[in-house]
Coordinates of C-alpha atoms in Angstrom, one line a residue:
X1 CA 8.9 -3.4 -0.9
X2 CA 5.8 -5.1 -2.3
X3 CA 2.3 -4.2 -1.1
X4 CA -0.7 -6.5 -1.6
X5 CA -4.3 -5.6 -0.6
X6 CA -5.3 -7.5 2.5
X7 CA -8.7 -8.9 3.6
X8 CA -8.1 -7.1 6.9
X9 CA -9.0 -3.9 5.2
X10 CA -12.7 -4.8 5.4
X11 CA -12.5 -5.1 9.2
X12 CA -10.8 -1.8 9.4
X13 CA -13.7 0.0 7.7
X14 CA -16.0 -1.4 10.3
X15 CA -13.6 -0.9 13.2
X16 CA -11.5 2.2 13.3
X17 CA -7.8 1.7 13.9
X18 CA -6.9 2.0 17.6
X19 CA -3.5 3.3 18.5
X20 CA -1.0 1.2 20.5
X21 CA -1.3 3.6 23.4
X22 CA -5.0 2.6 23.8
X23 CA -4.0 -1.1 24.2
X24 CA -0.9 -0.5 26.3
X25 CA -1.0 -1.7 29.9
X26 CA -1.1 1.0 32.6
X27 CA 1.8 -0.1 34.9
X28 CA 5.3 -1.4 34.7
X29 CA 7.6 -3.6 36.7
X30 CA 11.3 -4.5 36.6
X31 CA 12.2 -8.2 36.3
X32 CA 8.7 -9.0 35.2
X33 CA 9.3 -6.7 32.2
X34 CA 6.3 -8.1 30.4
X35 CA 4.4 -4.9 31.3
X36 CA 4.5 -1.6 29.5
X37 CA 4.8 1.9 31.2
X38 CA 1.9 4.2 31.9
X39 CA 0.8 6.1 28.7
X40 CA 2.1 9.4 30.2
X41 CA 5.6 8.1 30.8
X42 CA 8.1 9.3 28.3
X43 CA 10.3 6.6 26.6
X44 CA 13.9 6.5 27.8
X45 CA 16.4 8.2 25.6
X46 CA 20.0 7.2 24.7
X47 CA 19.3 3.6 25.9
X48 CA 20.5 2.0 22.8
X49 CA 17.0 0.7 22.0
X50 CA 15.7 1.7 18.6
X51 CA 12.3 3.3 18.0
X52 CA 9.6 0.9 17.0
X53 CA 8.2 1.1 13.5
X54 CA 4.6 -0.1 13.1
X55 CA 3.2 -1.8 10.0
X56 CA -0.1 -0.5 8.7
X57 CA -2.2 -3.6 8.6
X58 CA -4.3 -2.4 5.7
X59 CA -1.8 -4.2 3.6
X60 CA 0.4 -7.3 3.7
X61 CA 4.0 -6.1 3.7
X62 CA 6.3 -8.6 1.9
X63 CA 9.9 -8.1 3.0
X64 CA 11.2 -11.5 2.0
X65 CA 14.6 -10.4 0.8
X66 CA 17.6 -9.0 2.7
X67 CA 18.0 -6.0 0.4
X68 CA 14.3 -5.1 0.2
X69 CA 13.4 -1.5 1.0
X70 CA 12.8 -0.7 4.6
X71 CA 14.1 -4.0 6.0
X72 CA 16.0 -3.3 9.2
X73 CA 15.6 -6.2 11.7
X74 CA 16.5 -5.7 15.3
X75 CA 19.8 -7.5 15.8
X76 CA 20.1 -10.5 18.1
X77 CA 23.4 -11.5 19.6
X78 CA 22.3 -15.0 20.7
X79 CA 24.2 -16.1 23.7
X80 CA 24.9 -12.7 25.2
X81 CA 24.1 -12.7 28.9
X82 CA 22.6 -9.2 28.9
X83 CA 19.0 -9.3 27.6
X84 CA 19.2 -5.7 26.3
X85 CA 22.4 -6.4 24.4
X86 CA 21.2 -9.8 23.3
X87 CA 18.0 -8.3 21.9
X88 CA 14.4 -9.5 22.0
X89 CA 12.8 -12.0 19.6
X90 CA 10.4 -9.8 17.6
X91 CA 8.0 -11.9 15.5
X92 CA 4.7 -10.0 15.6
X93 CA 3.0 -8.6 12.5
X94 CA 3.2 -5.0 13.8
X95 CA 6.9 -4.7 13.1
X96 CA 7.5 -6.3 9.7
X97 CA 10.5 -4.2 8.8
X98 CA 12.2 -4.8 12.2
X99 CA 11.1 -8.4 12.7
X100 CA 14.1 -10.6 13.4
X101 CA 12.5 -14.1 13.4
X102 CA 10.9 -16.3 10.8
X103 CA 7.5 -17.8 11.6
X104 CA 4.9 -16.7 14.1
X105 CA 4.3 -16.9 17.9
X106 CA 2.2 -19.8 19.4
X107 CA 3.4 -22.5 17.1
X108 CA 0.6 -24.2 15.2
X109 CA -2.0 -22.1 17.1
X110 CA -1.1 -19.0 15.1
X111 CA -3.5 -20.4 12.4
X112 CA -6.4 -20.1 14.8
X113 CA -5.4 -16.5 15.4
X114 CA -5.7 -16.0 11.7
X115 CA -9.1 -17.6 11.7
X116 CA -10.2 -15.3 14.5
X117 CA -9.1 -12.2 12.6
X118 CA -10.8 -13.5 9.4
X119 CA -14.0 -14.2 11.3
X120 CA -14.0 -10.7 12.7
X121 CA -13.6 -12.0 16.3
X122 CA -10.1 -10.5 16.9
X123 CA -8.9 -7.0 16.1
X124 CA -5.6 -7.4 14.3
X125 CA -4.4 -4.2 16.0
X126 CA -4.9 -5.6 19.5
X127 CA -1.9 -5.5 21.8
X128 CA -2.0 -7.8 24.9
X129 CA -2.3 -6.3 28.3
X130 CA 0.5 -8.1 30.1
X131 CA 0.6 -6.1 33.3
X132 CA -0.5 -9.0 35.5
X133 CA 1.2 -11.9 33.6
X134 CA 4.7 -11.7 35.0
X135 CA 6.4 -14.8 36.5
X136 CA 5.3 -15.8 39.9
X137 CA 8.7 -17.1 40.8
X138 CA 12.1 -16.4 39.4
X139 CA 14.1 -18.6 37.0
X140 CA 17.7 -17.8 36.3
X141 CA 19.7 -16.4 34.8
X142 CA 22.0 -19.4 34.7
X143 CA 25.3 -20.0 32.8
X144 CA 23.6 -22.0 30.1
X145 CA 21.6 -18.9 29.0
X146 CA 24.7 -17.4 27.4
X147 CA 25.9 -20.7 25.8
X148 CA 24.3 -21.5 22.4
X149 CA 25.5 -25.1 22.8
X150 CA 23.4 -25.4 25.9
X151 CA 20.3 -23.5 24.8
X152 CA 19.3 -23.1 21.1
X153 CA 15.7 -24.4 20.8
X154 CA 14.1 -22.1 23.4
X155 CA 14.6 -18.4 24.2
X156 CA 15.9 -18.2 27.8
X157 CA 14.9 -14.5 27.9
X158 CA 11.4 -15.4 26.7
X159 CA 9.9 -13.8 29.8
X160 CA 12.3 -10.9 30.2
X161 CA 12.3 -7.9 27.8
X162 CA 14.0 -5.0 29.5
X163 CA 13.2 -1.6 27.9
X164 CA 11.8 -2.8 24.6
X165 CA 8.3 -2.9 25.9
X166 CA 9.0 0.5 27.5
X167 CA 9.7 1.9 24.1
X168 CA 6.5 0.5 22.7
X169 CA 7.5 -2.7 20.9
X170 CA 4.8 -5.3 20.5
X171 CA 6.7 -8.3 21.9
X172 CA 5.0 -11.5 22.9
X173 CA 6.2 -13.8 25.7
X174 CA 7.4 -17.3 24.7
X175 CA 7.6 -18.3 28.3
X176 CA 5.0 -18.1 31.0
X177 CA 5.7 -19.0 34.7
X178 CA 2.9 -19.8 37.2
X179 CA 1.8 -22.1 40.0
X180 CA -0.9 -24.7 40.3
X181 CA -2.4 -27.7 42.1
X182 CA -2.7 -31.0 40.2
X183 CA -4.9 -33.9 41.0
X184 CA -4.2 -37.4 39.7
X185 CA -6.1 -40.5 40.6
X186 CA -2.8 -42.4 40.8
X187 CA -1.5 -39.9 43.4
X188 CA -4.7 -40.4 45.5
X189 CA -4.3 -44.2 45.1
X190 CA -0.7 -43.9 46.4
X191 CA -1.9 -42.0 49.4
X192 CA -4.6 -44.6 50.1
X193 CA -1.9 -47.4 49.7
X194 CA 0.4 -45.6 52.1
X195 CA 3.2 -45.0 49.5
X196 CA 2.7 -41.3 49.8
X197 CA 1.9 -39.4 53.0
X198 CA 0.4 -35.9 52.8
X199 CA 2.5 -33.2 54.4
X200 CA 0.1 -30.3 53.8
X201 CA 2.7 -28.4 51.7
X202 CA 3.9 -30.5 48.8
X203 CA 1.1 -33.0 49.0
X204 CA -2.3 -32.1 50.4
X205 CA -4.7 -34.5 52.3
X206 CA -6.9 -34.4 49.3
X207 CA -4.2 -36.1 47.2
X208 CA -3.5 -32.9 45.3
X209 CA 0.1 -31.8 44.9
X210 CA 1.4 -28.3 44.7
X211 CA 3.6 -27.4 41.7
X212 CA 5.4 -24.6 40.1
X213 CA 5.3 -24.7 36.3
X214 CA 6.4 -23.0 33.1
X215 CA 5.1 -23.2 29.6
X216 CA 7.6 -22.6 26.8
X217 CA 7.2 -22.2 23.0
X218 CA 10.0 -23.3 20.7
X219 CA 12.5 -20.7 19.5
X220 CA 15.3 -22.1 17.3
X221 CA 18.7 -20.5 16.8
X222 CA 19.3 -22.0 13.4
X223 CA 23.2 -22.0 13.3
X224 CA 23.4 -24.1 16.5
X225 CA 20.4 -26.3 15.5
X226 CA 22.3 -27.2 12.3
X227 CA 25.5 -27.9 14.2
X228 CA 23.8 -30.3 16.6
X229 CA 22.4 -32.3 13.6
X230 CA 25.7 -32.3 11.8
X231 CA 24.7 -30.3 8.8
X232 CA 25.2 -26.9 7.4
X233 CA 22.7 -24.1 8.1
X234 CA 21.9 -23.9 4.4
X235 CA 21.0 -27.6 4.3
X236 CA 18.8 -27.3 7.4
X237 CA 17.0 -24.3 5.9
X238 CA 16.4 -26.0 2.6
X239 CA 15.2 -29.2 4.2
X240 CA 12.6 -27.4 6.4
X241 CA 11.5 -25.2 3.4
X242 CA 11.1 -28.2 1.2
X243 CA 9.3 -30.5 3.7
X244 CA 6.8 -27.7 4.6
X245 CA 6.0 -27.2 1.0
X246 CA 7.5 -23.7 1.0
X247 CA 5.6 -22.4 3.9
X248 CA 8.5 -20.2 5.0
X249 CA 10.3 -18.7 2.0
X250 CA 12.4 -16.5 4.3
X251 CA 14.3 -19.7 5.3
X252 CA 15.8 -19.4 1.8
X253 CA 15.7 -15.7 1.1
X254 CA 16.6 -14.3 4.5
X255 CA 19.9 -15.8 5.6
X256 CA 20.4 -12.7 7.8
X257 CA 17.6 -13.9 10.1
X258 CA 18.9 -16.6 12.3
X259 CA 15.8 -17.2 14.5
X260 CA 12.9 -19.5 13.6
X261 CA 9.7 -20.0 15.5
X262 CA 8.7 -23.5 14.1
X263 CA 5.0 -24.5 13.9
X264 CA 5.4 -27.3 16.4
X265 CA 4.3 -28.0 20.0
X266 CA 6.2 -26.6 22.9
X267 CA 6.8 -28.0 26.4
X268 CA 5.7 -27.6 30.0
X269 CA 7.9 -27.8 33.1
X270 CA 6.4 -29.1 36.4
X271 CA 8.4 -28.6 39.6
X272 CA 7.7 -30.1 43.0
X273 CA 9.6 -28.3 45.8
X274 CA 11.7 -25.2 45.7
X275 CA 12.8 -24.3 42.2
X276 CA 15.8 -22.4 43.7
X277 CA 17.4 -25.7 44.7
X278 CA 17.6 -27.1 41.2
X279 CA 21.1 -25.8 40.4
X280 CA 22.5 -27.0 43.7
X281 CA 24.2 -30.3 43.1
X282 CA 24.1 -31.2 46.8
X283 CA 20.3 -31.2 46.9
X284 CA 18.6 -34.2 45.5
X285 CA 16.9 -33.8 42.1
X286 CA 14.5 -36.3 40.6
X287 CA 13.7 -35.8 36.9
X288 CA 11.7 -37.3 34.1
X289 CA 11.7 -36.0 30.5
X290 CA 8.4 -37.2 29.0
X291 CA 7.2 -37.1 25.4
X292 CA 3.5 -36.6 24.8
X293 CA 1.3 -39.7 24.3
X294 CA -2.3 -38.5 24.2
X295 CA -3.8 -42.0 24.0
X296 CA -2.1 -43.2 27.2
X297 CA -1.4 -39.9 29.1
X298 CA -5.0 -38.7 28.8
X299 CA -7.2 -41.7 27.9
X300 CA -5.3 -44.6 29.5
X301 CA -4.6 -46.7 26.4
X302 CA -2.7 -49.8 27.6
X303 CA -0.6 -50.5 24.5
X304 CA 2.3 -48.5 25.9
X305 CA 3.9 -47.5 29.3
X306 CA 3.6 -43.7 28.9
X307 CA 1.0 -42.8 31.5
X308 CA 2.2 -45.4 34.1
X309 CA 5.7 -44.2 33.8
X310 CA 4.6 -40.5 34.0
X311 CA 2.5 -41.0 37.1
X312 CA 5.3 -43.1 38.7
X313 CA 7.7 -40.2 38.0
X314 CA 5.3 -37.8 39.7
X315 CA 5.1 -40.0 42.7
X316 CA 8.9 -40.1 42.9
X317 CA 9.1 -36.3 42.4
X318 CA 6.7 -35.7 45.4
X319 CA 8.7 -38.0 47.6
X320 CA 11.9 -36.2 46.7
X321 CA 10.4 -32.8 47.4
X322 CA 9.2 -34.1 50.7
X323 CA 12.7 -35.1 51.6
X324 CA 13.9 -31.6 51.0
X325 CA 14.9 -32.1 47.4
X326 CA 13.2 -31.1 44.1
X327 CA 11.1 -33.1 41.6
X328 CA 11.0 -32.1 37.9
X329 CA 8.9 -33.3 35.0
X330 CA 9.4 -31.8 31.5
X331 CA 6.6 -32.6 29.2
X332 CA 7.2 -32.2 25.5
X333 CA 4.5 -32.1 22.8
X334 CA 6.0 -34.8 20.6
X335 CA 3.0 -37.0 19.9
X336 CA 3.9 -40.4 18.4
X337 CA 7.6 -39.9 18.5
X338 CA 7.0 -36.6 16.7
X339 CA 5.5 -38.5 13.8
X340 CA 1.9 -37.5 14.8
X341 CA -1.1 -39.4 16.2
X342 CA -2.4 -40.4 12.7
X343 CA 0.9 -42.1 11.9
X344 CA 1.0 -43.7 15.4
X345 CA -2.5 -45.3 14.9
X346 CA -1.5 -46.5 11.4
X347 CA 1.5 -48.2 13.1
X348 CA -0.8 -49.8 15.6
X349 CA -2.8 -51.3 12.8
X350 CA 0.3 -52.6 11.1
X351 CA 1.6 -54.1 14.3
X352 CA -1.7 -56.0 15.0
X353 CA -2.3 -57.1 11.4
X354 CA 1.2 -58.3 10.5
X355 CA 1.9 -62.0 10.2
X356 CA 2.2 -63.5 13.6
X357 CA 0.4 -60.5 15.2
X358 CA 1.9 -57.8 17.4
X359 CA 5.4 -58.9 18.5
X360 CA 8.4 -57.4 20.3
X361 CA 10.6 -58.8 17.5
X362 CA 9.0 -56.4 14.9
X363 CA 8.1 -53.5 17.2
X364 CA 10.5 -51.0 15.6
X365 CA 10.3 -52.2 12.0
X366 CA 6.5 -51.6 11.9
X367 CA 7.1 -47.9 12.5
X368 CA 9.8 -47.8 9.8
X369 CA 7.4 -49.5 7.4
X370 CA 4.8 -46.8 7.8
X371 CA 6.8 -43.7 8.5
X372 CA 10.2 -44.5 6.9
X373 CA 12.0 -43.8 10.2
X374 CA 11.8 -45.1 13.7
X375 CA 11.8 -41.8 15.6
X376 CA 11.9 -38.1 14.8
X377 CA 12.0 -36.7 18.3
X378 CA 15.7 -36.2 17.9
X379 CA 16.7 -35.8 21.6
X380 CA 19.6 -33.4 20.7
X381 CA 17.2 -30.5 21.4
X382 CA 15.7 -32.1 24.6
X383 CA 18.3 -31.0 27.2
X384 CA 17.8 -27.2 26.6
X385 CA 15.1 -26.7 29.2
X386 CA 17.3 -28.5 31.8
X387 CA 20.0 -25.9 31.1
X388 CA 17.3 -23.2 31.2
X389 CA 16.6 -24.3 34.8
X390 CA 20.3 -24.5 35.7
X391 CA 20.4 -28.3 36.0
X392 CA 24.0 -29.7 36.3
X393 CA 23.3 -32.9 38.2
X394 CA 20.3 -35.3 38.2
X395 CA 20.3 -37.7 41.1
X396 CA 17.4 -39.8 39.9
X397 CA 16.6 -40.0 36.2
X398 CA 13.1 -41.6 35.8
X399 CA 13.7 -43.0 32.3
X400 CA 15.1 -46.1 30.6
X401 CA 15.7 -44.3 27.3
X402 CA 19.3 -44.5 26.2
X403 CA 18.7 -41.7 23.7
X404 CA 17.5 -39.3 26.4
X405 CA 20.3 -40.3 28.8
X406 CA 23.0 -39.9 26.1
X407 CA 21.7 -36.5 25.0
X408 CA 21.7 -35.2 28.5
X409 CA 25.1 -36.4 29.7
X410 CA 26.6 -35.3 26.4
X411 CA 25.8 -31.7 27.3
X412 CA 27.7 -31.9 30.6
X413 CA 24.8 -32.8 33.0
X414 CA 25.6 -35.7 35.4
X415 CA 23.1 -38.5 35.9
X416 CA 23.6 -40.6 39.1
X417 CA 20.8 -43.1 39.1
X418 CA 18.6 -44.4 36.3
X419 CA 15.2 -45.6 37.5
X420 CA 13.2 -48.1 35.4
X421 CA 9.4 -48.5 35.5
X422 CA 8.4 -51.2 38.0
X423 CA 7.1 -54.3 36.2
X424 CA 3.8 -54.2 38.0
X425 CA 3.0 -50.9 36.3
X426 CA 3.5 -52.2 32.8
X427 CA 0.1 -53.0 31.2
X428 CA -0.2 -56.4 29.7
X429 CA -0.4 -55.2 26.1
X430 CA 2.6 -52.9 26.7
X431 CA 4.9 -55.8 27.3
X432 CA 5.7 -55.8 23.6
X433 CA 7.0 -52.3 23.8
X434 CA 9.1 -52.6 27.0
X435 CA 10.6 -55.9 25.8
X436 CA 11.6 -54.5 22.5
X437 CA 13.1 -51.4 24.0
X438 CA 15.2 -53.2 26.6
X439 CA 16.5 -55.6 24.0
X440 CA 17.5 -52.7 21.8
X441 CA 19.5 -50.9 24.5
X442 CA 17.1 -49.3 26.9
X443 CA 18.4 -49.4 30.5
X444 CA 16.4 -52.2 32.2
X445 CA 18.5 -52.4 35.3
X446 CA 17.9 -55.4 37.6
X447 CA 14.2 -55.3 36.8
X448 CA 14.4 -56.4 33.2
X449 CA 17.3 -58.8 33.1
X450 CA 17.4 -61.8 30.7
X451 CA 15.6 -60.3 27.7
X452 CA 17.1 -62.2 24.8
X453 CA 16.1 -63.2 21.3
X454 CA 13.8 -66.0 22.6
X455 CA 12.1 -63.6 24.9
X456 CA 11.6 -61.2 22.0
X457 CA 10.0 -63.9 19.8
X458 CA 7.5 -65.1 22.5
X459 CA 6.4 -61.7 23.6
X460 CA 3.2 -60.8 21.7
X461 CA 0.4 -58.4 22.2
X462 CA -3.4 -58.5 22.2
X463 CA -5.2 -59.6 19.1
X464 CA -8.2 -57.6 17.8
X465 CA -9.2 -59.8 14.9
X466 CA -9.5 -56.9 12.5
X467 CA -9.6 -59.0 9.4
X468 CA -11.2 -62.3 10.6
X469 CA -14.3 -63.6 8.7
X470 CA -16.5 -63.4 11.7
X471 CA -16.1 -59.6 11.7
X472 CA -17.3 -59.3 8.0
X473 CA -20.7 -58.0 9.1
X474 CA -19.1 -55.4 11.3
X475 CA -16.8 -54.3 8.5
X476 CA -19.2 -54.3 5.5
X477 CA -19.6 -50.5 5.7
X478 CA -15.9 -49.8 5.9
X479 CA -14.3 -48.4 2.7
X480 CA -10.9 -50.1 2.3

């Protein structure tokens, strides 16, 4: 065991250490076991749950090797249907000796937590009061919860902890389940055009729609992640360790820990209609799996079809729910094909500046030129939230992506109809994208027939004239 002085000690001199009992919530509930018991309630005995050990935060406790002193992680039997036997994911700083996951909660946002502590804005001893945070509707359990081949990139028990909180463990949820109203201008336009008719339950007269939703942080079970990508667990660990510049040494030194909380974005599930109907194959289910595109989804950039396809899917989900079925949108934070927004904008510049301008013919090669790869979304992980919800049959899949389709059906989920984006919803500058994708195998249906080599060559995008002489005065202050 190696102990290093910590900057947190300065805060502790100013703020006396509070015990966990002072932060513990004051009531407890059953399924919604994200609440702790009243302070006077005695912990259960002989329940098979170990006693929590708390790390003194005056020091940074380095337990980076399996045989280090006082290393005794809580075992996890990934795939076991009983959450108590399976064991919870413990990745908080208060249980360094019992921690059974690599990384930190909240993905990339954990860095902001560190800043808050460093700035003296957050007491590092603080334990969340979760007594009012339990799910507002029930999800599962479903068969996929106990099958690692179905779920390995999220923790299906991320909102259920059994008696571990009762015992005093500081466990943070990786899933939150709530309800909301969403208001989109496209939905209001659909109401005005008569394509959607408010029913007062799913769709309100204001154009708002009522949804159930869940936010999920990634939790990776490394052995199964490696299997899906056709490599050994050792190769996977070494690759992540190397490409993160050694951020997570325990990937190499702690082969006994099989759980990794990667510093990446999570996902959000939006449901129109009754979530309980999702596993029923006889009830219509409309679904879109959407990967983040900030420029289009939020700001309406017209170089791609992302927002139009997303809002079209929401319209179809509302219609399905009004027919007695269920609509489902799963929104992944995978900006720029998981290459990032900076890379995406660099690709945009390359597309517009290349000889002949932006063209469907060179659509994919421009990404490879900048990033070295076309796509790092790797849809092998994408179906996991579908299995989390108990999906076994999708009647209407609002996507043209062959990668998404193949990934889903390869896990045993049936897809009946594939629904392409209507041509009138494709922005003019996005015709480059849609033409290239259909030519290279996306399902265009009857809407996009006849896309051949000639169509690829003649489909070009907008010119911006970045490098034309008449723009020299505008560009004189640009450092190239």
